[in-house]
Short mmCIF file of C-alpha atoms and ligand atoms in Angstrom, two decimals:
data_model
loop_
_atom_site.label_atom_id
_atom_site.label_comp_id
_atom_site.label_asym_id
_atom_site.label_seq_id
_atom_site.Cartn_x
_atom_site.Cartn_y
_atom_site.Cartn_z
CA MET A 188 -32.87 -9.28 -56.86
CA ASN A 189 -31.29 -11.45 -59.36
CA ASN A 190 -33.03 -14.61 -58.80
CA ARG A 191 -36.55 -13.21 -58.55
CA LEU A 192 -35.98 -13.40 -62.26
CA TYR A 193 -36.05 -17.13 -62.16
CA GLY A 194 -38.31 -17.83 -59.43
CA ASN A 195 -38.23 -17.82 -55.54
CA LEU A 196 -38.73 -21.72 -55.21
CA ILE A 197 -37.24 -24.13 -57.26
CA PHE A 198 -40.45 -25.66 -57.83
CA GLU A 199 -41.64 -22.55 -59.61
CA LEU A 200 -39.35 -22.92 -62.45
CA SER A 201 -39.71 -27.23 -62.73
CA LYS A 202 -40.92 -27.74 -66.55
CA GLU A 203 -42.39 -31.10 -66.78
CA GLY A 204 -39.80 -33.85 -68.33
CA ARG A 205 -36.45 -31.63 -67.79
CA LYS A 206 -33.44 -33.30 -66.27
CA GLY A 207 -30.66 -32.14 -64.91
CA TYR A 208 -29.04 -35.55 -64.04
CA SER A 209 -28.20 -39.30 -65.01
CA LEU A 210 -28.04 -41.76 -62.11
CA PRO A 211 -24.62 -43.84 -61.72
CA ARG A 212 -24.38 -47.18 -62.52
CA ASN A 213 -26.09 -50.00 -61.10
CA ASN A 214 -23.55 -52.34 -59.78
CA TYR A 215 -25.56 -54.08 -57.32
CA GLY A 216 -28.50 -56.10 -59.09
CA THR A 217 -31.79 -55.58 -58.45
CA TYR A 218 -33.81 -55.81 -55.38
CA GLU A 219 -38.09 -55.68 -55.24
CA ILE A 220 -39.35 -53.00 -52.74
CA PRO A 221 -41.92 -54.49 -50.66
CA GLN A 222 -45.45 -53.24 -51.79
CA GLU A 223 -46.49 -51.59 -48.34
CA LEU A 224 -43.47 -49.24 -48.53
CA CYS A 225 -44.04 -48.30 -52.19
CA ARG A 226 -45.59 -44.71 -52.54
CA GLN A 227 -48.99 -44.55 -54.11
CA GLU A 228 -48.65 -41.79 -56.18
CA ASP A 229 -45.60 -40.22 -57.74
CA ALA A 230 -43.07 -37.52 -55.60
CA GLN A 231 -44.05 -34.07 -56.68
CA LEU A 232 -40.66 -32.90 -57.83
CA PRO A 233 -39.13 -30.30 -59.66
CA GLU A 234 -37.66 -30.61 -62.97
CA CYS A 235 -35.09 -28.90 -64.00
CA ASP A 236 -31.73 -28.57 -66.10
CA GLU A 237 -28.51 -28.11 -63.91
CA LEU A 238 -28.01 -25.09 -65.17
CA THR A 239 -30.98 -23.42 -63.91
CA VAL A 240 -30.62 -25.61 -60.29
CA VAL A 241 -26.83 -23.93 -59.86
CA ARG A 242 -28.01 -20.51 -60.46
CA HIS A 243 -31.05 -20.73 -58.04
CA TYR A 244 -29.16 -21.75 -55.33
CA THR A 245 -26.36 -19.50 -56.24
CA ASN A 246 -28.57 -16.81 -56.49
CA LEU A 247 -30.00 -18.08 -53.08
CA SER A 248 -26.78 -18.30 -51.29
CA ASN A 249 -25.90 -14.71 -52.31
CA ASN A 250 -28.99 -13.20 -50.26
CA ASN A 251 -27.27 -15.21 -47.07
CA PHE A 252 -25.03 -13.33 -44.84
CA GLY A 253 -22.69 -15.38 -42.63
CA VAL A 254 -19.34 -14.56 -41.12
CA ASP A 255 -17.31 -15.28 -44.29
CA THR A 256 -19.10 -12.51 -46.02
CA GLY A 257 -19.33 -9.55 -43.00
CA PHE A 258 -18.51 -8.47 -39.58
CA TYR A 259 -21.10 -10.58 -36.86
CA PRO A 260 -21.10 -8.84 -33.23
CA LEU A 261 -23.71 -11.50 -31.80
CA GLY A 262 -23.55 -11.49 -28.41
CA SER A 263 -23.96 -15.10 -26.08
CA CYS A 264 -22.72 -17.34 -28.83
CA THR A 265 -18.99 -16.84 -29.14
CA MET A 266 -17.32 -18.88 -31.71
CA LYS A 267 -18.55 -17.22 -35.11
CA TYR A 268 -15.62 -17.53 -37.57
CA ASN A 269 -14.24 -21.07 -37.18
CA PRO A 270 -10.92 -21.50 -38.87
CA LYS A 271 -11.00 -23.99 -41.91
CA ILE A 272 -8.23 -26.41 -41.18
CA ASN A 273 -10.74 -27.39 -38.26
CA GLU A 274 -13.51 -28.22 -40.85
CA GLU A 275 -10.84 -30.02 -43.06
CA MET A 276 -10.24 -32.05 -40.37
CA ALA A 277 -13.34 -32.95 -39.21
CA ALA A 278 -14.07 -33.98 -42.93
CA LEU A 279 -11.89 -36.48 -43.28
CA PRO A 280 -13.24 -39.41 -45.04
CA GLN A 281 -11.60 -41.48 -41.93
CA PHE A 282 -14.12 -39.46 -39.70
CA GLN A 283 -17.29 -38.48 -41.42
CA ASN A 284 -17.67 -42.45 -42.41
CA LEU A 285 -17.44 -43.70 -39.21
CA HIS A 286 -20.70 -45.20 -37.93
CA PRO A 287 -22.21 -44.61 -34.65
CA SER A 288 -23.02 -47.99 -34.08
CA GLN A 289 -19.53 -50.08 -35.55
CA PRO A 290 -18.09 -52.12 -33.31
CA GLN A 291 -15.89 -50.56 -30.71
CA GLU A 292 -12.55 -52.52 -31.79
CA THR A 293 -12.97 -50.82 -35.21
CA VAL A 294 -12.88 -46.97 -34.05
CA VAL A 295 -9.69 -47.78 -31.87
CA GLY A 296 -8.08 -44.86 -33.43
CA ALA A 297 -11.89 -42.58 -32.81
CA GLN A 298 -11.83 -42.89 -29.33
CA ALA A 299 -8.10 -42.17 -28.73
CA LEU A 300 -8.51 -39.05 -30.61
CA VAL A 301 -11.70 -38.74 -27.90
CA ASP A 302 -9.71 -39.21 -24.93
CA MET A 303 -6.84 -36.71 -26.32
CA LEU A 304 -9.53 -34.10 -26.11
CA GLU A 305 -10.74 -35.49 -23.25
CA ASN A 306 -6.89 -35.03 -21.40
CA TYR A 307 -6.91 -31.33 -23.13
CA LEU A 308 -10.35 -30.28 -21.46
CA LYS A 309 -9.60 -31.80 -18.17
CA GLU A 310 -6.28 -29.51 -18.10
CA LEU A 311 -8.17 -26.53 -19.12
CA THR A 312 -10.90 -26.70 -16.71
CA GLY A 313 -8.83 -28.52 -13.85
CA MET A 314 -12.18 -31.14 -13.84
CA SER A 315 -10.93 -34.83 -13.64
CA ALA A 316 -13.59 -36.86 -16.47
CA PHE A 317 -15.76 -35.42 -18.61
CA THR A 318 -18.22 -37.70 -20.48
CA PHE A 319 -18.80 -36.41 -23.90
CA LYS A 320 -22.48 -37.87 -24.81
CA PRO A 321 -24.54 -34.88 -24.25
CA TYR A 322 -25.28 -33.12 -27.63
CA ALA A 323 -25.25 -29.33 -26.64
CA GLY A 324 -25.43 -27.27 -23.86
CA ALA A 325 -28.37 -27.76 -22.43
CA HIS A 326 -28.32 -31.43 -22.71
CA GLY A 327 -25.21 -31.26 -20.45
CA GLU A 328 -26.72 -28.63 -17.87
CA LEU A 329 -29.54 -32.03 -17.38
CA THR A 330 -27.09 -34.54 -16.92
CA GLY A 331 -24.80 -32.13 -14.94
CA LEU A 332 -27.61 -31.78 -12.68
CA MET A 333 -28.36 -35.38 -12.95
CA ILE A 334 -25.28 -36.40 -11.49
CA ILE A 335 -25.75 -34.10 -8.77
CA LYS A 336 -28.93 -35.30 -7.89
CA ASP A 337 -27.01 -39.10 -7.94
CA TYR A 338 -24.76 -37.35 -5.93
CA HIS A 339 -27.37 -36.05 -2.87
CA ARG A 340 -29.09 -39.51 -3.11
CA ASP A 341 -26.27 -41.43 -2.31
CA PRO A 342 -26.95 -42.65 1.36
CA ARG A 343 -23.22 -41.82 1.80
CA HIS A 344 -24.27 -37.32 1.37
CA ASN A 345 -27.78 -38.37 3.26
CA GLY A 346 -28.89 -35.32 1.18
CA LEU A 347 -32.55 -36.78 0.02
CA SER A 348 -34.23 -33.51 1.17
CA ARG A 349 -31.86 -31.18 -1.01
CA THR A 350 -34.53 -30.30 -3.84
CA LYS A 351 -33.29 -26.67 -4.79
CA VAL A 352 -31.37 -25.06 -6.91
CA ILE A 353 -30.24 -21.62 -7.13
CA VAL A 354 -30.16 -19.75 -10.43
CA PRO A 355 -28.91 -15.87 -10.51
CA ASP A 356 -32.00 -13.74 -12.31
CA SER A 357 -29.23 -13.25 -15.24
CA ALA A 358 -28.79 -16.69 -16.45
CA HIS A 359 -29.46 -18.06 -19.61
CA GLY A 360 -32.58 -19.46 -19.82
CA THR A 361 -31.58 -23.27 -20.25
CA ASN A 362 -30.17 -22.74 -16.35
CA PRO A 363 -33.94 -22.56 -14.51
CA ALA A 364 -35.47 -24.73 -17.55
CA SER A 365 -33.01 -27.63 -17.10
CA ALA A 366 -33.09 -27.53 -13.34
CA ALA A 367 -36.79 -27.78 -13.27
CA MET A 368 -36.38 -30.58 -16.01
CA CYS A 369 -34.67 -32.76 -13.29
CA GLY A 370 -37.37 -32.30 -11.05
CA PHE A 371 -35.92 -29.76 -8.98
CA GLU A 372 -37.28 -26.96 -7.87
CA ILE A 373 -35.87 -23.29 -8.44
CA ILE A 374 -34.77 -20.40 -6.08
CA GLU A 375 -33.63 -16.84 -8.34
CA VAL A 376 -31.02 -14.90 -6.57
CA LYS A 377 -30.46 -11.22 -7.62
CA SER A 378 -28.13 -9.44 -9.05
CA GLY A 379 -26.54 -6.00 -7.91
CA ALA A 380 -26.53 -2.90 -9.29
CA ASP A 381 -23.06 -4.05 -10.74
CA GLY A 382 -24.56 -6.78 -12.37
CA LEU A 383 -22.60 -9.65 -10.27
CA VAL A 384 -24.76 -12.00 -7.59
CA ASP A 385 -26.15 -9.89 -4.94
CA ILE A 386 -23.98 -11.49 -1.98
CA GLU A 387 -26.40 -10.32 0.71
CA ASP A 388 -29.83 -11.58 -1.44
CA LEU A 389 -27.53 -15.07 -1.60
CA LYS A 390 -26.88 -15.18 2.15
CA ARG A 391 -30.49 -14.99 2.83
CA ILE A 392 -31.40 -17.81 0.52
CA VAL A 393 -28.35 -19.70 2.16
CA SER A 394 -29.69 -19.30 5.71
CA LEU A 395 -33.39 -19.90 5.21
CA GLU A 396 -32.72 -22.58 2.61
CA GLY A 397 -29.42 -24.43 3.46
CA PRO A 398 -30.29 -28.03 4.03
CA ASN A 399 -32.89 -28.41 0.50
CA ILE A 400 -29.72 -26.63 -1.79
CA ALA A 401 -28.71 -28.65 -3.96
CA ALA A 402 -26.86 -26.40 -6.03
CA MET A 403 -26.26 -23.28 -7.55
CA MET A 404 -25.91 -23.00 -11.13
CA MET A 405 -23.18 -19.76 -12.20
CA THR A 406 -22.28 -18.72 -15.26
CA ASN A 407 -18.64 -16.96 -15.27
CA PRO A 408 -18.08 -14.35 -16.96
CA ASN A 409 -22.18 -13.52 -16.52
CA THR A 410 -23.85 -13.47 -19.69
CA LEU A 411 -23.73 -9.31 -19.44
CA GLY A 412 -20.13 -10.62 -19.79
CA LEU A 413 -18.77 -9.68 -16.52
CA PHE A 414 -16.41 -11.62 -13.84
CA GLU A 415 -18.02 -12.24 -11.08
CA THR A 416 -15.77 -11.37 -8.28
CA GLN A 417 -16.94 -13.03 -5.63
CA ILE A 418 -16.81 -16.65 -6.94
CA PRO A 419 -14.50 -17.86 -3.31
CA VAL A 420 -17.45 -16.45 -1.31
CA ILE A 421 -19.79 -17.81 -3.14
CA THR A 422 -18.76 -21.38 -3.71
CA LYS A 423 -17.76 -21.20 0.45
CA LEU A 424 -21.28 -19.98 1.22
CA ILE A 425 -22.83 -23.22 -0.97
CA HIS A 426 -20.20 -25.90 -0.24
CA ASP A 427 -20.82 -25.16 4.04
CA CYS A 428 -24.46 -25.64 3.73
CA GLY A 429 -23.95 -29.08 1.65
CA GLY A 430 -24.52 -27.58 -1.84
CA LEU A 431 -22.92 -28.49 -5.25
CA MET A 432 -21.70 -25.31 -7.35
CA TYR A 433 -22.67 -26.11 -10.95
CA TYR A 434 -20.56 -24.35 -13.99
CA ASP A 435 -22.25 -23.00 -17.08
CA GLY A 436 -19.11 -23.18 -19.56
CA ALA A 437 -20.40 -21.01 -22.14
CA ASN A 438 -18.56 -17.86 -21.85
CA LEU A 439 -15.43 -20.06 -21.17
CA ASN A 440 -13.49 -18.20 -24.02
CA PRO A 441 -12.01 -15.44 -22.35
CA MET A 442 -11.21 -17.76 -19.33
CA LEU A 443 -9.27 -20.41 -21.78
CA GLY A 444 -5.88 -21.18 -20.30
CA VAL A 445 -6.24 -18.17 -17.39
CA CYS A 446 -8.26 -19.62 -15.10
CA ARG A 447 -10.00 -22.68 -14.03
CA PRO A 448 -13.74 -23.75 -13.19
CA ALA A 449 -12.26 -26.44 -10.75
CA ASP A 450 -9.61 -23.84 -9.32
CA MET A 451 -12.22 -21.51 -7.97
CA GLY A 452 -14.64 -24.32 -6.43
CA PHE A 453 -16.80 -25.85 -8.94
CA ASP A 454 -17.87 -29.30 -8.76
CA VAL A 455 -19.29 -30.23 -11.89
CA MET A 456 -19.54 -28.14 -15.46
CA HIS A 457 -19.94 -28.36 -19.13
CA ILE A 458 -18.69 -27.40 -22.33
CA ASN A 459 -19.97 -25.66 -25.16
CA LEU A 460 -17.52 -26.93 -27.69
CA HIS A 461 -19.02 -25.28 -30.13
CA LYS A 462 -19.55 -22.05 -28.96
CA THR A 463 -15.73 -21.90 -27.21
CA PHE A 464 -13.85 -24.60 -29.25
CA SER A 465 -15.06 -23.80 -33.02
CA THR A 466 -17.86 -25.29 -34.64
CA PRO A 467 -20.00 -23.38 -37.48
CA HIS A 468 -23.71 -23.49 -34.90
CA GLY A 469 -25.74 -20.92 -36.45
CA GLY A 470 -29.43 -22.34 -36.79
CA GLY A 471 -29.58 -24.64 -33.78
CA GLY A 472 -26.50 -27.52 -34.17
CA PRO A 473 -24.68 -29.22 -34.42
CA GLY A 474 -23.50 -29.14 -30.48
CA SER A 475 -21.50 -30.54 -28.26
CA GLY A 476 -21.89 -30.15 -24.88
CA PRO A 477 -19.40 -32.54 -22.67
CA VAL A 478 -20.09 -32.62 -18.53
CA GLY A 479 -16.88 -32.60 -16.48
CA VAL A 480 -16.72 -33.65 -12.57
CA ARG A 481 -14.56 -32.94 -10.26
CA ASP A 482 -12.45 -35.26 -8.23
CA GLY A 483 -14.52 -37.18 -5.85
CA ILE A 484 -17.38 -37.22 -8.16
CA GLN A 485 -16.36 -38.99 -10.92
CA LEU A 486 -18.49 -42.44 -9.23
CA TYR A 487 -21.75 -40.12 -10.74
CA LEU A 488 -20.15 -39.35 -13.76
CA ARG A 489 -23.19 -40.59 -15.97
CA LYS A 490 -23.15 -42.04 -19.46
CA ASP A 491 -26.47 -43.17 -20.35
CA VAL A 492 -27.90 -39.49 -21.12
CA SER A 493 -27.75 -40.74 -24.66
CA PRO A 494 -27.44 -43.52 -27.48
CA TYR A 495 -23.64 -43.55 -29.36
CA ASN A 496 -20.93 -41.54 -28.21
CA GLY A 497 -21.87 -37.90 -28.88
CA ASN A 498 -21.08 -35.54 -32.10
CA PHE A 499 -17.85 -36.53 -33.11
CA ALA A 500 -17.14 -34.18 -35.60
CA VAL A 501 -17.72 -31.48 -33.31
CA MET A 502 -14.96 -33.11 -31.52
CA MET A 503 -12.47 -32.98 -33.85
CA ARG A 504 -13.13 -29.44 -34.84
CA ALA A 505 -12.33 -28.84 -30.72
CA LEU A 506 -9.36 -30.95 -31.02
CA ALA A 507 -7.94 -29.52 -34.27
CA TYR A 508 -8.69 -25.86 -32.76
CA ILE A 509 -6.11 -27.08 -29.45
CA LEU A 510 -4.32 -28.40 -31.06
CA SER A 511 -3.23 -25.60 -33.89
CA LEU A 512 -3.42 -23.07 -31.17
CA GLY A 513 -1.41 -24.87 -28.88
CA ARG A 514 -0.42 -24.57 -25.32
CA GLU A 515 0.89 -20.84 -25.26
CA HIS A 516 -1.19 -19.20 -28.08
CA ILE A 517 -4.54 -20.76 -26.29
CA LYS A 518 -3.90 -18.20 -23.36
CA GLU A 519 -4.11 -15.62 -26.14
CA VAL A 520 -7.37 -15.85 -27.29
CA GLY A 521 -9.02 -14.61 -23.79
CA PRO A 522 -7.39 -11.29 -23.44
CA LEU A 523 -7.58 -10.70 -27.59
CA ALA A 524 -11.29 -11.62 -27.24
CA VAL A 525 -11.66 -9.16 -24.05
CA LEU A 526 -9.36 -6.33 -25.67
CA ASN A 527 -11.77 -6.34 -28.45
CA ALA A 528 -15.33 -6.14 -26.84
CA ASN A 529 -13.67 -3.17 -24.37
CA TYR A 530 -12.38 -1.15 -27.42
CA ILE A 531 -16.27 -1.43 -29.04
CA LYS A 532 -17.65 -0.41 -25.64
CA GLU A 533 -15.08 2.28 -24.85
CA SER A 534 -15.62 3.71 -28.37
CA LEU A 535 -19.46 3.72 -28.54
CA LYS A 536 -19.95 4.33 -24.40
CA ASP A 537 -20.60 8.31 -25.42
CA VAL A 538 -24.01 7.78 -27.77
CA TYR A 539 -25.18 4.19 -26.54
CA GLU A 540 -26.10 3.82 -22.91
CA LEU A 541 -24.06 1.66 -20.97
CA PRO A 542 -25.76 0.35 -17.89
CA ILE A 543 -23.04 -1.07 -16.69
CA ASP A 544 -19.66 1.07 -16.66
CA THR A 545 -16.60 -1.16 -16.22
CA ILE A 546 -14.36 -3.67 -17.80
CA CYS A 547 -16.48 -6.77 -19.61
CA CYS A 548 -14.75 -9.50 -20.70
CA HIS A 549 -15.31 -11.10 -23.90
CA GLU A 550 -18.83 -9.19 -24.38
CA PHE A 551 -20.64 -6.45 -23.25
CA VAL A 552 -24.43 -4.86 -23.03
CA PHE A 553 -25.63 -1.69 -24.20
CA ASP A 554 -28.98 -0.38 -23.10
CA GLY A 555 -30.05 0.78 -26.63
CA LEU A 556 -29.53 4.61 -27.68
CA LYS A 557 -28.18 7.22 -25.19
CA ASP A 558 -30.56 9.60 -26.62
CA LYS A 559 -34.35 8.33 -27.13
CA SER A 560 -36.06 11.33 -27.87
CA ALA A 561 -36.75 10.55 -31.07
CA GLY A 562 -38.14 7.46 -30.17
CA VAL A 563 -35.52 4.69 -32.37
CA THR A 564 -35.68 1.26 -30.68
CA THR A 565 -32.39 -1.31 -29.94
CA MET A 566 -34.50 -3.14 -32.82
CA ASP A 567 -34.48 -0.35 -35.27
CA VAL A 568 -30.70 0.15 -34.36
CA ALA A 569 -30.39 -3.61 -35.33
CA LYS A 570 -32.32 -3.56 -38.74
CA ARG A 571 -30.50 -0.23 -39.87
CA LEU A 572 -26.80 -2.15 -39.02
CA LEU A 573 -27.97 -4.55 -42.25
CA ASP A 574 -27.97 -1.69 -44.46
CA TYR A 575 -25.04 -1.16 -43.87
CA GLY A 576 -24.12 -4.66 -44.39
CA TYR A 577 -23.31 -5.76 -40.95
CA HIS A 578 -25.48 -8.76 -38.96
CA ALA A 579 -27.00 -7.04 -36.03
CA PRO A 580 -26.25 -7.84 -32.07
CA THR A 581 -27.59 -10.11 -30.16
CA ILE A 582 -30.88 -7.56 -29.23
CA TYR A 583 -33.37 -7.84 -26.17
CA PHE A 584 -30.91 -10.48 -24.01
CA PRO A 585 -30.47 -10.71 -21.57
CA LEU A 586 -33.80 -9.17 -19.69
CA LEU A 587 -32.14 -7.34 -17.41
CA PHE A 588 -32.38 -4.20 -19.29
CA HIS A 589 -35.20 -3.09 -22.15
CA GLU A 590 -33.65 -2.33 -24.80
CA SER A 591 -30.44 -4.57 -24.25
CA LEU A 592 -27.79 -4.70 -27.48
CA MET A 593 -25.50 -7.55 -26.70
CA ILE A 594 -21.77 -7.21 -28.27
CA GLU A 595 -19.29 -9.88 -28.98
CA PRO A 596 -16.62 -9.19 -31.50
CA THR A 597 -14.52 -12.41 -30.50
CA GLU A 598 -10.59 -12.72 -31.26
CA ASN A 599 -10.25 -13.15 -34.77
CA GLU A 600 -11.51 -9.42 -35.70
CA SER A 601 -8.88 -6.52 -36.90
CA LYS A 602 -8.82 -3.66 -35.99
CA GLU A 603 -10.04 -2.27 -39.26
CA THR A 604 -12.81 -4.28 -38.66
CA LEU A 605 -13.87 -2.94 -35.42
CA ASP A 606 -13.25 0.55 -36.39
CA GLY A 607 -15.88 0.15 -39.47
CA PHE A 608 -18.26 -1.22 -36.82
CA ILE A 609 -18.09 1.60 -34.59
CA ALA A 610 -17.85 4.23 -37.13
CA VAL A 611 -21.51 2.43 -38.35
CA MET A 612 -22.66 2.54 -35.24
CA ARG A 613 -22.44 6.15 -34.39
CA LYS A 614 -23.45 7.18 -38.36
CA ILE A 615 -26.82 5.26 -36.92
CA ALA A 616 -26.70 7.20 -33.56
CA GLU A 617 -26.58 10.61 -35.49
CA GLU A 618 -29.29 9.46 -37.70
CA ALA A 619 -31.63 8.36 -34.96
CA LYS A 620 -31.51 12.26 -34.46
CA THR A 621 -31.61 13.64 -37.92
CA ASN A 622 -33.55 11.33 -40.14
CA PRO A 623 -35.23 9.08 -37.43
CA ASP A 624 -37.36 7.64 -40.06
CA GLU A 625 -34.55 6.25 -42.32
CA VAL A 626 -33.72 4.13 -38.71
CA LYS A 627 -37.41 3.19 -37.98
CA SER A 628 -37.89 1.46 -41.35
CA ALA A 629 -34.79 0.26 -42.09
CA PRO A 630 -33.82 -1.87 -43.61
CA HIS A 631 -33.69 -0.88 -47.11
CA THR A 632 -31.06 -2.41 -49.13
CA THR A 633 -32.03 -6.48 -48.19
CA PRO A 634 -33.89 -8.84 -50.37
CA ILE A 635 -36.92 -8.25 -47.58
CA GLY A 636 -38.14 -5.56 -45.62
CA ARG A 637 -38.65 -5.48 -42.11
CA VAL A 638 -40.70 -8.48 -40.99
CA ASP A 639 -43.74 -8.76 -38.98
CA ASP A 640 -42.10 -10.92 -36.34
CA VAL A 641 -45.13 -12.04 -34.09
CA LEU A 642 -46.71 -13.07 -37.68
CA ALA A 643 -43.84 -15.04 -38.67
CA ALA A 644 -43.80 -16.72 -35.41
CA LYS A 645 -47.28 -17.29 -34.77
CA HIS A 646 -47.94 -18.44 -38.20
CA PRO A 647 -45.21 -19.21 -39.95
CA VAL A 648 -45.89 -21.06 -43.57
CA VAL A 649 -43.14 -23.97 -43.81
CA THR A 650 -44.50 -25.31 -46.53
CA TYR A 651 -44.72 -24.97 -50.19
CA ARG A 652 -48.03 -26.05 -50.35
CA GLN A 653 -49.54 -23.89 -46.93
CA MET A 654 -48.29 -20.87 -49.18
CA LEU A 655 -49.77 -21.62 -52.46
CA THR A 656 -53.20 -21.56 -49.87
CA ALA A 657 -52.24 -18.58 -47.97
CA ASN A 658 -51.07 -16.82 -51.08
CA SER A 659 -54.85 -17.68 -52.74
CA GLN A 660 -56.69 -16.64 -49.52
C1 LIG B 178 -26.00 -20.93 -25.44
C2 LIG B 178 -25.72 -20.60 -23.63
C3 LIG B 178 -26.39 -21.94 -23.37
C4 LIG B 178 -27.33 -23.23 -24.43
O1 LIG B 178 -26.61 -23.74 -24.74
P1 LIG B 178 -26.98 -24.86 -25.87
O2 LIG B 178 -25.33 -25.40 -26.45
O3 LIG B 178 -27.52 -23.68 -26.65
O4 LIG B 178 -27.82 -26.03 -25.73
C5 LIG B 178 -26.77 -21.91 -21.66
N1 LIG B 178 -25.90 -21.30 -21.14
C6 LIG B 178 -25.46 -19.83 -21.57
C7 LIG B 178 -24.82 -19.16 -20.89
C8 LIG B 178 -25.45 -20.11 -23.08
O5 LIG B 178 -24.76 -19.04 -23.56
#
């Protein structure tokens, strides 16, 4: 690659005494830094001229793959393309320069916008009140479960024995983790062959454990992208035994404006604003996981789960997204996402294994190639996609299948883009038969080839100095 000419790290380009900056004039006077806060030695910083710095970072950024450069069919995270208007709104200096410790009377306008967002979320979910304090979905789950715990501990509900939470085996790993963190015991309910909650297994659990059940957590559509059609039966079973229903809102996207968790009988929920309402969240952040409760549970809505008021810029992106779509168009998000996912699924199911052959929602899961005789795995297909300029789908999740390959195109993609992806996926399936070694050794055109995942996870080299030692060993 081009940038190799210039060195891999900015430190390798450093030449003592080179400068690419000049500091602005000091208008504020000089102040002595207390001796104990001063460095004992000079910081080792790279010294480069401006053009070298610009080229270095531009070349690095060209190695990056993003939704602005190509199709990104990653499953289980929804929002990939975030309309630029949302970024512009969140970046307004009036918003960006707010400080979380500012006195309340100076942020009345910002608070009014958060209240406006709360009203839209109430309308979209049927819930009665939200808190915006949680910083992500998992934080929202923990908050929601704390609310459920407080509800049962209230002497009026007399639920001290309710120490168990039911979680489907298809659930995202954060569900059982949050429940355990909140001090609950987890009972797993099985999925049937159709990928939905197995009602018979749930009935068995409820008859054994009824008075001990605090709640059941559910994702709908579930992590296989399937709509849980038995929700009324499930919510009745849980409510009849005195438990509450928790809705994991990570997959709210296909339901937007079409149906509402509160109407299905859910009592407490979180929304991943970064997944459903637009915010770039690759690499682990930033996020926002507002928690909503239905009428009758507001009393327990906790606002003490974080200092300050949550990630304001994520909220502003969500508000801009909702306002720019409006009441009529927000209803089109779900059906379009569903259409795109089903179009890809139907166009590929003769060459990729589709374990649950039914209409999906916004995403679906293949179990690897249909013809596995040449030993080409889901990992190989994912790596080969990189050669053709596509980001890989989510792989080896959910854990229900051995060769999971989870595809979520979202509503924004054109038919031409979907057709291009389908053609490449078919080509890779063909190569898996005619030239399997080419697929197994992919990628061939990326700046680095196939990395050793285990070594990278177990012995990551994350600092420059360590890198030098590693190289010299
Ligand atoms: C992403 C996800 C979560 C966790 O949300 P974060 O915002 O990443 O903490 C929980 N459940 C499901 C189904 C998810 O897809």
